[in-house]
Amino acid sequence: MKMPRERKTYCPTCKKHTLQEVHRVKKRKASELKAGQRQFRRVLKGYGSFPRALPSGSKPTKKVSLILRCKECGKAHSLKGFRVKVLKIEEV
C-alpha cells in the first residue's frame, strides 16, 4: 500500500483540517520488568523448549501503527492500526 508522506486531515488540537506528516511507529524493546514478561520468564525457566504452541489461526500480517504530526501546532496523534503486508510512505 502506498501512502503520501503528508496529508491534509483533522487535527484534534487545532480543531480544524491541517497538513500533517505521516510517521510509521517502530516497535520498541519489551520491558523485562512488566508483569507478563516476568511471568513468561518464570515459566520458561528450567524448561527444555518453548512453553506454548503458536495459535493455529495466527494472522498472516501484522498491524501497522501510524502517527500524524500537525505542521501548524506540532502536536501528534495516532491513527487506528490496520493490517497491510507492505506499507510505503512516499514523497508526493
XYZ file of C-alpha atoms in Angstrom:
92
model
C 0.000 0.000 0.000
C 1.316 3.433 -0.911
C 0.701 6.393 1.385
C 1.766 10.024 0.924
C 4.318 11.499 3.374
C 1.977 14.447 4.019
C -1.803 14.542 4.036
C -4.477 17.039 4.947
C -6.620 15.707 7.785
C -8.284 16.769 11.035
C -6.077 17.917 13.940
C -7.823 17.486 17.334
C -5.590 20.164 18.908
C -6.169 22.872 16.266
C -9.774 21.653 15.793
C -9.530 22.039 12.010
C -8.103 20.277 8.953
C -4.366 20.907 8.555
C -1.425 19.465 6.630
C 0.136 16.617 8.660
C 3.240 14.449 8.351
C 2.813 10.674 8.427
C 5.278 8.606 10.512
C 5.391 4.850 10.987
C 5.723 3.678 14.590
C 8.551 1.245 15.295
C 8.133 -1.446 17.919
C 10.452 -0.859 20.853
C 12.144 -3.481 23.001
C 9.768 -5.011 25.539
C 10.495 -4.140 29.162
C 11.734 -7.058 31.268
C 10.012 -5.590 34.335
C 6.413 -5.884 33.054
C 4.222 -8.456 34.805
C 3.566 -10.507 31.665
C 7.255 -10.687 30.778
C 8.175 -11.709 34.334
C 5.581 -14.498 34.220
C 6.877 -15.633 30.801
C 10.471 -15.785 32.098
C 9.322 -17.717 35.182
C 7.514 -20.299 33.018
C 10.499 -20.546 30.662
C 12.990 -21.102 33.490
C 14.348 -24.672 33.585
C 12.229 -25.734 30.606
C 13.631 -27.604 27.598
C 11.655 -25.978 24.800
C 9.168 -23.196 24.126
C 6.328 -23.404 26.690
C 3.419 -22.554 24.392
C 2.369 -23.658 20.927
C 1.667 -20.868 18.456
C -2.040 -20.437 17.694
C -3.121 -22.333 14.586
C -5.219 -19.456 13.225
C -2.442 -16.872 13.501
C -2.731 -13.807 11.292
C -0.765 -13.547 8.013
C 0.090 -9.862 8.562
C 0.983 -7.542 11.428
C -0.904 -4.360 12.228
C 0.728 -1.078 11.201
C 0.541 1.932 13.532
C 0.857 5.455 12.126
C 1.390 8.787 13.840
C 0.270 12.060 12.282
C 2.169 15.222 13.290
C 0.486 18.570 12.631
C 2.592 21.114 10.720
C 0.878 24.090 12.414
C 0.884 23.202 16.122
C 3.457 20.376 16.088
C 1.251 18.023 18.130
C 0.993 14.364 17.156
C -1.871 11.899 17.335
C -2.080 8.256 16.300
C -4.326 6.506 13.822
C -6.128 3.236 14.431
C -3.890 0.298 13.432
C -4.671 -1.561 10.218
C -3.347 -4.715 8.570
C -1.199 -4.447 5.458
C 1.627 -6.598 4.076
C 3.756 -3.733 2.690
C 3.423 -0.030 3.527
C 5.412 2.532 1.561
C 5.366 6.145 2.706
C 6.226 8.222 -0.372
C 7.074 11.822 -1.156
C 4.405 13.485 -3.285
